[in-house]
Amino acid sequence: MKDGVITMPMKKNVPEGGPAWRLVTCPVCGRECWERPGVLDVMEKNPKLMAACTECALKVTVTHRYVKA
Ligand SMILES: [Zn+2]
């Protein structure tokens, strides 16, 4: 089980994204969301973290903590 979740903004909420954001699919629900610069760095340093869209992160973080990326 993962220790925490990095949230990825959902494309439906943020259609334009931000500078250098990469469009990916949520590993939990498969919907489109944005991987922000720095997320991969954070996950490399914290192998127990996972990234998920904000909606999935909300569900997962009922038992886990949020991680700011
Ligand atoms: Zn999701």
JSON list of N, CA and C and ligand atoms in Angstrom, two decimals:
[
{"chain": "A", "resi": 1, "resn": "MET", "atom": "N", "xyz": [0.84, -1.21, 0.00]},
{"chain": "A", "resi": 1, "resn": "MET", "atom": "CA", "xyz": [0.00, 0.00, 0.00]},
{"chain": "A", "resi": 1, "resn": "MET", "atom": "C", "xyz": [0.87, 1.25, 0.00]},
{"chain": "A", "resi": 2, "resn": "LYS", "atom": "N", "xyz": [0.42, 2.25, -0.72]},
{"chain": "A", "resi": 2, "resn": "LYS", "atom": "CA", "xyz": [1.18, 3.49, -0.81]},
{"chain": "A", "resi": 2, "resn": "LYS", "atom": "C", "xyz": [0.98, 4.34, 0.44]},
{"chain": "A", "resi": 3, "resn": "ASP", "atom": "N", "xyz": [1.99, 5.16, 0.70]},
{"chain": "A", "resi": 3, "resn": "ASP", "atom": "CA", "xyz": [1.96, 6.01, 1.90]},
{"chain": "A", "resi": 3, "resn": "ASP", "atom": "C", "xyz": [1.24, 7.32, 1.69]},
{"chain": "A", "resi": 4, "resn": "GLY", "atom": "N", "xyz": [1.14, 7.76, 0.45]},
{"chain": "A", "resi": 4, "resn": "GLY", "atom": "CA", "xyz": [0.54, 9.06, 0.20]},
{"chain": "A", "resi": 4, "resn": "GLY", "atom": "C", "xyz": [0.21, 9.24, -1.26]},
{"chain": "A", "resi": 5, "resn": "VAL", "atom": "N", "xyz": [-0.49, 10.30, -1.54]},
{"chain": "A", "resi": 5, "resn": "VAL", "atom": "CA", "xyz": [-0.96, 10.52, -2.91]},
{"chain": "A", "resi": 5, "resn": "VAL", "atom": "C", "xyz": [-0.58, 11.93, -3.34]},
{"chain": "A", "resi": 6, "resn": "ILE", "atom": "N", "xyz": [0.00, 12.02, -4.51]},
{"chain": "A", "resi": 6, "resn": "ILE", "atom": "CA", "xyz": [0.24, 13.32, -5.13]},
{"chain": "A", "resi": 6, "resn": "ILE", "atom": "C", "xyz": [-0.94, 13.59, -6.06]},
{"chain": "A", "resi": 7, "resn": "THR", "atom": "N", "xyz": [-1.56, 14.74, -5.89]},
{"chain": "A", "resi": 7, "resn": "THR", "atom": "CA", "xyz": [-2.74, 15.01, -6.71]},
{"chain": "A", "resi": 7, "resn": "THR", "atom": "C", "xyz": [-2.34, 15.57, -8.06]},
{"chain": "A", "resi": 8, "resn": "MET", "atom": "N", "xyz": [-3.06, 15.15, -9.08]},
{"chain": "A", "resi": 8, "resn": "MET", "atom": "CA", "xyz": [-2.89, 15.68, -10.43]},
{"chain": "A", "resi": 8, "resn": "MET", "atom": "C", "xyz": [-4.20, 16.35, -10.83]},
{"chain": "A", "resi": 9, "resn": "PRO", "atom": "N", "xyz": [-4.14, 17.63, -11.19]},
{"chain": "A", "resi": 9, "resn": "PRO", "atom": "CA", "xyz": [-5.37, 18.34, -11.58]},
{"chain": "A", "resi": 9, "resn": "PRO", "atom": "C", "xyz": [-6.03, 17.64, -12.76]},
{"chain": "A", "resi": 10, "resn": "MET", "atom": "N", "xyz": [-7.36, 17.60, -12.76]},
{"chain": "A", "resi": 10, "resn": "MET", "atom": "CA", "xyz": [-8.06, 16.92, -13.84]},
{"chain": "A", "resi": 10, "resn": "MET", "atom": "C", "xyz": [-8.25, 17.85, -15.03]},
{"chain": "A", "resi": 11, "resn": "LYS", "atom": "N", "xyz": [-8.16, 17.25, -16.22]},
{"chain": "A", "resi": 11, "resn": "LYS", "atom": "CA", "xyz": [-8.31, 18.05, -17.43]},
{"chain": "A", "resi": 11, "resn": "LYS", "atom": "C", "xyz": [-9.69, 18.69, -17.49]},
{"chain": "A", "resi": 12, "resn": "LYS", "atom": "N", "xyz": [-10.70, 18.01, -16.98]},
{"chain": "A", "resi": 12, "resn": "LYS", "atom": "CA", "xyz": [-12.05, 18.58, -17.03]},
{"chain": "A", "resi": 12, "resn": "LYS", "atom": "C", "xyz": [-12.17, 19.82, -16.14]},
{"chain": "A", "resi": 13, "resn": "ASN", "atom": "N", "xyz": [-11.31, 19.89, -15.11]},
{"chain": "A", "resi": 13, "resn": "ASN", "atom": "CA", "xyz": [-11.32, 21.06, -14.23]},
{"chain": "A", "resi": 13, "resn": "ASN", "atom": "C", "xyz": [-10.38, 22.15, -14.71]},
{"chain": "A", "resi": 14, "resn": "VAL", "atom": "N", "xyz": [-9.28, 21.72, -15.33]},
{"chain": "A", "resi": 14, "resn": "VAL", "atom": "CA", "xyz": [-8.27, 22.67, -15.81]},
{"chain": "A", "resi": 14, "resn": "VAL", "atom": "C", "xyz": [-7.96, 22.34, -17.26]},
{"chain": "A", "resi": 15, "resn": "PRO", "atom": "N", "xyz": [-8.85, 22.75, -18.17]},
{"chain": "A", "resi": 15, "resn": "PRO", "atom": "CA", "xyz": [-8.72, 22.33, -19.58]},
{"chain": "A", "resi": 15, "resn": "PRO", "atom": "C", "xyz": [-7.42, 22.76, -20.23]},
{"chain": "A", "resi": 16, "resn": "GLU", "atom": "N", "xyz": [-6.92, 23.91, -19.85]},
{"chain": "A", "resi": 16, "resn": "GLU", "atom": "CA", "xyz": [-5.73, 24.42, -20.53]},
{"chain": "A", "resi": 16, "resn": "GLU", "atom": "C", "xyz": [-4.43, 23.91, -19.91]},
{"chain": "A", "resi": 17, "resn": "GLY", "atom": "N", "xyz": [-4.46, 23.44, -18.70]},
{"chain": "A", "resi": 17, "resn": "GLY", "atom": "CA", "xyz": [-3.24, 23.01, -18.04]},
{"chain": "A", "resi": 17, "resn": "GLY", "atom": "C", "xyz": [-2.34, 24.18, -17.71]},
{"chain": "A", "resi": 18, "resn": "GLY", "atom": "N", "xyz": [-1.11, 23.89, -17.37]},
{"chain": "A", "resi": 18, "resn": "GLY", "atom": "CA", "xyz": [-0.15, 24.95, -17.03]},
{"chain": "A", "resi": 18, "resn": "GLY", "atom": "C", "xyz": [1.13, 24.75, -17.80]},
{"chain": "A", "resi": 19, "resn": "PRO", "atom": "N", "xyz": [2.10, 25.64, -17.58]},
{"chain": "A", "resi": 19, "resn": "PRO", "atom": "CA", "xyz": [3.36, 25.53, -18.29]},
{"chain": "A", "resi": 19, "resn": "PRO", "atom": "C", "xyz": [4.04, 24.19, -18.01]},
{"chain": "A", "resi": 20, "resn": "ALA", "atom": "N", "xyz": [4.39, 23.48, -19.06]},
{"chain": "A", "resi": 20, "resn": "ALA", "atom": "CA", "xyz": [5.14, 22.23, -18.95]},
{"chain": "A", "resi": 20, "resn": "ALA", "atom": "C", "xyz": [4.34, 21.10, -18.29]},
{"chain": "A", "resi": 21, "resn": "TRP", "atom": "N", "xyz": [3.03, 21.28, -18.14]},
{"chain": "A", "resi": 21, "resn": "TRP", "atom": "CA", "xyz": [2.22, 20.17, -17.61]},
{"chain": "A", "resi": 21, "resn": "TRP", "atom": "C", "xyz": [2.09, 19.12, -18.71]},
{"chain": "A", "resi": 22, "resn": "ARG", "atom": "N", "xyz": [2.08, 17.86, -18.32]},
{"chain": "A", "resi": 22, "resn": "ARG", "atom": "CA", "xyz": [2.00, 16.77, -19.29]},
{"chain": "A", "resi": 22, "resn": "ARG", "atom": "C", "xyz": [0.68, 16.04, -19.09]},
{"chain": "A", "resi": 23, "resn": "LEU", "atom": "N", "xyz": [-0.03, 15.84, -20.20]},
{"chain": "A", "resi": 23, "resn": "LEU", "atom": "CA", "xyz": [-1.32, 15.16, -20.11]},
{"chain": "A", "resi": 23, "resn": "LEU", "atom": "C", "xyz": [-1.11, 13.66, -19.93]},
{"chain": "A", "resi": 24, "resn": "VAL", "atom": "N", "xyz": [-1.63, 13.12, -18.85]},
{"chain": "A", "resi": 24, "resn": "VAL", "atom": "CA", "xyz": [-1.49, 11.68, -18.58]},
{"chain": "A", "resi": 24, "resn": "VAL", "atom": "C", "xyz": [-2.87, 11.15, -18.19]},
{"chain": "A", "resi": 25, "resn": "THR", "atom": "N", "xyz": [-2.96, 9.85, -18.01]},
{"chain": "A", "resi": 25, "resn": "THR", "atom": "CA", "xyz": [-4.22, 9.30, -17.52]},
{"chain": "A", "resi": 25, "resn": "THR", "atom": "C", "xyz": [-4.02, 8.84, -16.08]},
{"chain": "A", "resi": 26, "resn": "CYS", "atom": "N", "xyz": [-5.05, 9.05, -15.30]},
{"chain": "A", "resi": 26, "resn": "CYS", "atom": "CA", "xyz": [-5.02, 8.64, -13.90]},
{"chain": "A", "resi": 26, "resn": "CYS", "atom": "C", "xyz": [-4.87, 7.11, -13.82]},
{"chain": "A", "resi": 27, "resn": "PRO", "atom": "N", "xyz": [-3.91, 6.63, -13.03]},
{"chain": "A", "resi": 27, "resn": "PRO", "atom": "CA", "xyz": [-3.73, 5.18, -12.94]},
{"chain": "A", "resi": 27, "resn": "PRO", "atom": "C", "xyz": [-4.89, 4.47, -12.24]},
{"chain": "A", "resi": 28, "resn": "VAL", "atom": "N", "xyz": [-5.72, 5.23, -11.57]},
{"chain": "A", "resi": 28, "resn": "VAL", "atom": "CA", "xyz": [-6.84, 4.63, -10.83]},
{"chain": "A", "resi": 28, "resn": "VAL", "atom": "C", "xyz": [-8.09, 4.57, -11.70]},
{"chain": "A", "resi": 29, "resn": "CYS", "atom": "N", "xyz": [-8.46, 5.72, -12.29]},
{"chain": "A", "resi": 29, "resn": "CYS", "atom": "CA", "xyz": [-9.74, 5.77, -13.01]},
{"chain": "A", "resi": 29, "resn": "CYS", "atom": "C", "xyz": [-9.56, 5.91, -14.52]},
{"chain": "A", "resi": 30, "resn": "GLY", "atom": "N", "xyz": [-8.34, 6.22, -14.98]},
{"chain": "A", "resi": 30, "resn": "GLY", "atom": "CA", "xyz": [-8.07, 6.30, -16.40]},
{"chain": "A", "resi": 30, "resn": "GLY", "atom": "C", "xyz": [-8.53, 7.59, -17.07]},
{"chain": "A", "resi": 31, "resn": "ARG", "atom": "N", "xyz": [-8.99, 8.55, -16.27]},
{"chain": "A", "resi": 31, "resn": "ARG", "atom": "CA", "xyz": [-9.39, 9.82, -16.87]},
{"chain": "A", "resi": 31, "resn": "ARG", "atom": "C", "xyz": [-8.17, 10.71, -17.09]},
{"chain": "A", "resi": 32, "resn": "GLU", "atom": "N", "xyz": [-8.33, 11.72, -17.96]},
{"chain": "A", "resi": 32, "resn": "GLU", "atom": "CA", "xyz": [-7.20, 12.58, -18.28]},
{"chain": "A", "resi": 32, "resn": "GLU", "atom": "C", "xyz": [-6.93, 13.56, -17.15]},
{"chain": "A", "resi": 33, "resn": "CYS", "atom": "N", "xyz": [-5.65, 13.68, -16.81]},
{"chain": "A", "resi": 33, "resn": "CYS", "atom": "CA", "xyz": [-5.26, 14.67, -15.82]},
{"chain": "A", "resi": 33, "resn": "CYS", "atom": "C", "xyz": [-3.85, 15.15, -16.13]},
{"chain": "A", "resi": 34, "resn": "TRP", "atom": "N", "xyz": [-3.42, 16.13, -15.39]},
{"chain": "A", "resi": 34, "resn": "TRP", "atom": "CA", "xyz": [-2.15, 16.79, -15.68]},
{"chain": "A", "resi": 34, "resn": "TRP", "atom": "C", "xyz": [-1.08, 16.38, -14.68]},
{"chain": "A", "resi": 35, "resn": "GLU", "atom": "N", "xyz": [0.05, 15.94, -15.23]},
{"chain": "A", "resi": 35, "resn": "GLU", "atom": "CA", "xyz": [1.22, 15.68, -14.40]},
{"chain": "A", "resi": 35, "resn": "GLU", "atom": "C", "xyz": [2.07, 16.94, -14.41]},
{"chain": "A", "resi": 36, "resn": "ARG", "atom": "N", "xyz": [2.21, 17.54, -13.25]},
{"chain": "A", "resi": 36, "resn": "ARG", "atom": "CA", "xyz": [2.95, 18.79, -13.17]},
{"chain": "A", "resi": 36, "resn": "ARG", "atom": "C", "xyz": [4.44, 18.53, -13.04]},
{"chain": "A", "resi": 37, "resn": "PRO", "atom": "N", "xyz": [5.25, 19.49, -13.50]},
{"chain": "A", "resi": 37, "resn": "PRO", "atom": "CA", "xyz": [6.71, 19.35, -13.34]},
{"chain": "A", "resi": 37, "resn": "PRO", "atom": "C", "xyz": [7.02, 19.18, -11.86]},
{"chain": "A", "resi": 38, "resn": "GLY", "atom": "N", "xyz": [7.91, 18.31, -11.53]},
{"chain": "A", "resi": 38, "resn": "GLY", "atom": "CA", "xyz": [8.26, 18.11, -10.13]},
{"chain": "A", "resi": 38, "resn": "GLY", "atom": "C", "xyz": [7.63, 16.86, -9.55]},
{"chain": "A", "resi": 39, "resn": "VAL", "atom": "N", "xyz": [6.53, 16.41, -10.14]},
{"chain": "A", "resi": 39, "resn": "VAL", "atom": "CA", "xyz": [5.86, 15.22, -9.60]},
{"chain": "A", "resi": 39, "resn": "VAL", "atom": "C", "xyz": [6.78, 14.00, -9.69]},
{"chain": "A", "resi": 40, "resn": "LEU", "atom": "N", "xyz": [7.43, 13.86, -10.84]},
{"chain": "A", "resi": 40, "resn": "LEU", "atom": "CA", "xyz": [8.31, 12.69, -11.00]},
{"chain": "A", "resi": 40, "resn": "LEU", "atom": "C", "xyz": [9.48, 12.75, -10.03]},
{"chain": "A", "resi": 41, "resn": "ASP", "atom": "N", "xyz": [10.01, 13.94, -9.82]},
{"chain": "A", "resi": 41, "resn": "ASP", "atom": "CA", "xyz": [11.10, 14.10, -8.86]},
{"chain": "A", "resi": 41, "resn": "ASP", "atom": "C", "xyz": [10.66, 13.66, -7.48]},
{"chain": "A", "resi": 42, "resn": "VAL", "atom": "N", "xyz": [9.48, 14.14, -7.08]},
{"chain": "A", "resi": 42, "resn": "VAL", "atom": "CA", "xyz": [8.98, 13.82, -5.75]},
{"chain": "A", "resi": 42, "resn": "VAL", "atom": "C", "xyz": [8.78, 12.30, -5.61]},
{"chain": "A", "resi": 43, "resn": "MET", "atom": "N", "xyz": [8.24, 11.68, -6.67]},
{"chain": "A", "resi": 43, "resn": "MET", "atom": "CA", "xyz": [7.98, 10.25, -6.60]},
{"chain": "A", "resi": 43, "resn": "MET", "atom": "C", "xyz": [9.28, 9.44, -6.59]},
{"chain": "A", "resi": 44, "resn": "GLU", "atom": "N", "xyz": [10.31, 9.95, -7.28]},
{"chain": "A", "resi": 44, "resn": "GLU", "atom": "CA", "xyz": [11.59, 9.27, -7.27]},
{"chain": "A", "resi": 44, "resn": "GLU", "atom": "C", "xyz": [12.19, 9.25, -5.87]},
{"chain": "A", "resi": 45, "resn": "LYS", "atom": "N", "xyz": [12.01, 10.35, -5.17]},
{"chain": "A", "resi": 45, "resn": "LYS", "atom": "CA", "xyz": [12.57, 10.44, -3.82]},
{"chain": "A", "resi": 45, "resn": "LYS", "atom": "C", "xyz": [11.69, 9.72, -2.81]},
{"chain": "A", "resi": 46, "resn": "ASN", "atom": "N", "xyz": [10.43, 9.53, -3.15]},
{"chain": "A", "resi": 46, "resn": "ASN", "atom": "CA", "xyz": [9.49, 8.89, -2.23]},
{"chain": "A", "resi": 46, "resn": "ASN", "atom": "C", "xyz": [8.77, 7.75, -2.95]},
{"chain": "A", "resi": 47, "resn": "PRO", "atom": "N", "xyz": [9.43, 6.60, -3.06]},
{"chain": "A", "resi": 47, "resn": "PRO", "atom": "CA", "xyz": [8.85, 5.50, -3.85]},
{"chain": "A", "resi": 47, "resn": "PRO", "atom": "C", "xyz": [7.50, 5.02, -3.32]},
{"chain": "A", "resi": 48, "resn": "LYS", "atom": "N", "xyz": [7.17, 5.38, -2.12]},
{"chain": "A", "resi": 48, "resn": "LYS", "atom": "CA", "xyz": [5.91, 4.91, -1.56]},
{"chain": "A", "resi": 48, "resn": "LYS", "atom": "C", "xyz": [4.73, 5.80, -1.93]},
{"chain": "A", "resi": 49, "resn": "LEU", "atom": "N", "xyz": [5.02, 6.89, -2.66]},
{"chain": "A", "resi": 49, "resn": "LEU", "atom": "CA", "xyz": [3.93, 7.77, -3.08]},
{"chain": "A", "resi": 49, "resn": "LEU", "atom": "C", "xyz": [3.34, 7.29, -4.39]},
{"chain": "A", "resi": 50, "resn": "MET", "atom": "N", "xyz": [2.10, 7.64, -4.60]},
{"chain": "A", "resi": 50, "resn": "MET", "atom": "CA", "xyz": [1.50, 7.42, -5.91]},
{"chain": "A", "resi": 50, "resn": "MET", "atom": "C", "xyz": [0.89, 8.74, -6.37]},
{"chain": "A", "resi": 51, "resn": "ALA", "atom": "N", "xyz": [0.64, 8.84, -7.67]},
{"chain": "A", "resi": 51, "resn": "ALA", "atom": "CA", "xyz": [-0.01, 10.02, -8.22]},
{"chain": "A", "resi": 51, "resn": "ALA", "atom": "C", "xyz": [-1.38, 9.60, -8.73]},
{"chain": "A", "resi": 52, "resn": "ALA", "atom": "N", "xyz": [-2.37, 10.43, -8.47]},
{"chain": "A", "resi": 52, "resn": "ALA", "atom": "CA", "xyz": [-3.72, 10.15, -8.95]},
{"chain": "A", "resi": 52, "resn": "ALA", "atom": "C", "xyz": [-4.44, 11.47, -9.15]},
{"chain": "A", "resi": 53, "resn": "CYS", "atom": "N", "xyz": [-5.51, 11.43, -9.93]},
{"chain": "A", "resi": 53, "resn": "CYS", "atom": "CA", "xyz": [-6.29, 12.65, -10.15]},
{"chain": "A", "resi": 53, "resn": "CYS", "atom": "C", "xyz": [-6.92, 13.09, -8.83]},
{"chain": "A", "resi": 54, "resn": "THR", "atom": "N", "xyz": [-7.36, 14.34, -8.81]},
{"chain": "A", "resi": 54, "resn": "THR", "atom": "CA", "xyz": [-7.85, 14.88, -7.54]},
{"chain": "A", "resi": 54, "resn": "THR", "atom": "C", "xyz": [-9.02, 14.08, -6.99]},
{"chain": "A", "resi": 55, "resn": "GLU", "atom": "N", "xyz": [-9.90, 13.60, -7.87]},
{"chain": "A", "resi": 55, "resn": "GLU", "atom": "CA", "xyz": [-11.08, 12.87, -7.37]},
{"chain": "A", "resi": 55, "resn": "GLU", "atom": "C", "xyz": [-10.67, 11.54, -6.74]},
{"chain": "A", "resi": 56, "resn": "CYS", "atom": "N", "xyz": [-9.76, 10.82, -7.40]},
{"chain": "A", "resi": 56, "resn": "CYS", "atom": "CA", "xyz": [-9.30, 9.56, -6.83]},
{"chain": "A", "resi": 56, "resn": "CYS", "atom": "C", "xyz": [-8.48, 9.81, -5.56]},
{"chain": "A", "resi": 57, "resn": "ALA", "atom": "N", "xyz": [-7.67, 10.88, -5.59]},
{"chain": "A", "resi": 57, "resn": "ALA", "atom": "CA", "xyz": [-6.85, 11.20, -4.43]},
{"chain": "A", "resi": 57, "resn": "ALA", "atom": "C", "xyz": [-7.75, 11.44, -3.22]},
{"chain": "A", "resi": 58, "resn": "LEU", "atom": "N", "xyz": [-8.88, 12.11, -3.44]},
{"chain": "A", "resi": 58, "resn": "LEU", "atom": "CA", "xyz": [-9.80, 12.37, -2.33]},
{"chain": "A", "resi": 58, "resn": "LEU", "atom": "C", "xyz": [-10.29, 11.06, -1.72]},
{"chain": "A", "resi": 59, "resn": "LYS", "atom": "N", "xyz": [-10.58, 10.09, -2.57]},
{"chain": "A", "resi": 59, "resn": "LYS", "atom": "CA", "xyz": [-11.06, 8.81, -2.05]},
{"chain": "A", "resi": 59, "resn": "LYS", "atom": "C", "xyz": [-9.94, 8.08, -1.33]},
{"chain": "A", "resi": 60, "resn": "VAL", "atom": "N", "xyz": [-8.76, 8.07, -1.96]},
{"chain": "A", "resi": 60, "resn": "VAL", "atom": "CA", "xyz": [-7.64, 7.34, -1.38]},
{"chain": "A", "resi": 60, "resn": "VAL", "atom": "C", "xyz": [-7.21, 7.96, -0.06]},
{"chain": "A", "resi": 61, "resn": "THR", "atom": "N", "xyz": [-7.27, 9.29, 0.02]},
{"chain": "A", "resi": 61, "resn": "THR", "atom": "CA", "xyz": [-6.75, 9.97, 1.21]},
{"chain": "A", "resi": 61, "resn": "THR", "atom": "C", "xyz": [-7.71, 9.92, 2.38]},
{"chain": "A", "resi": 62, "resn": "VAL", "atom": "N", "xyz": [-8.79, 9.21, 2.24]},
{"chain": "A", "resi": 62, "resn": "VAL", "atom": "CA", "xyz": [-9.58, 8.94, 3.44]},
{"chain": "A", "resi": 62, "resn": "VAL", "atom": "C", "xyz": [-8.72, 8.18, 4.44]},
{"chain": "A", "resi": 63, "resn": "THR", "atom": "N", "xyz": [-7.84, 7.34, 3.90]},
{"chain": "A", "resi": 63, "resn": "THR", "atom": "CA", "xyz": [-6.95, 6.58, 4.77]},
{"chain": "A", "resi": 63, "resn": "THR", "atom": "C", "xyz": [-5.50, 6.99, 4.62]},
{"chain": "A", "resi": 64, "resn": "HIS", "atom": "N", "xyz": [-5.21, 7.89, 3.67]},
{"chain": "A", "resi": 64, "resn": "HIS", "atom": "CA", "xyz": [-3.84, 8.30, 3.44]},
{"chain": "A", "resi": 64, "resn": "HIS", "atom": "C", "xyz": [-3.73, 9.81, 3.51]},
{"chain": "A", "resi": 65, "resn": "ARG", "atom": "N", "xyz": [-2.52, 10.28, 3.46]},
{"chain": "A", "resi": 65, "resn": "ARG", "atom": "CA", "xyz": [-2.32, 11.71, 3.59]},
{"chain": "A", "resi": 65, "resn": "ARG", "atom": "C", "xyz": [-2.04, 12.34, 2.23]},
{"chain": "A", "resi": 66, "resn": "TYR", "atom": "N", "xyz": [-2.39, 13.60, 2.13]},
{"chain": "A", "resi": 66, "resn": "TYR", "atom": "CA", "xyz": [-2.05, 14.37, 0.95]},
{"chain": "A", "resi": 66, "resn": "TYR", "atom": "C", "xyz": [-0.57, 14.66, 0.93]},
{"chain": "A", "resi": 67, "resn": "VAL", "atom": "N", "xyz": [-0.01, 14.77, -0.25]},
{"chain": "A", "resi": 67, "resn": "VAL", "atom": "CA", "xyz": [1.38, 15.20, -0.39]},
{"chain": "A", "resi": 67, "resn": "VAL", "atom": "C", "xyz": [1.41, 16.34, -1.39]},
{"chain": "A", "resi": 68, "resn": "LYS", "atom": "N", "xyz": [2.00, 17.42, -0.98]},
{"chain": "A", "resi": 68, "resn": "LYS", "atom": "CA", "xyz": [2.14, 18.56, -1.88]},
{"chain": "A", "resi": 68, "resn": "LYS", "atom": "C", "xyz": [3.29, 18.33, -2.82]},
{"chain": "A", "resi": 69, "resn": "ALA", "atom": "N", "xyz": [3.02, 18.50, -4.11]},
{"chain": "A", "resi": 69, "resn": "ALA", "atom": "CA", "xyz": [4.09, 18.37, -5.09]},
{"chain": "A", "resi": 69, "resn": "ALA", "atom": "C", "xyz": [4.47, 19.75, -5.58]},
{"chain": "B", "resi": 1, "resn": "ZN", "atom": "ZN", "xyz": [-8.63, 9.21, -11.07]}
]
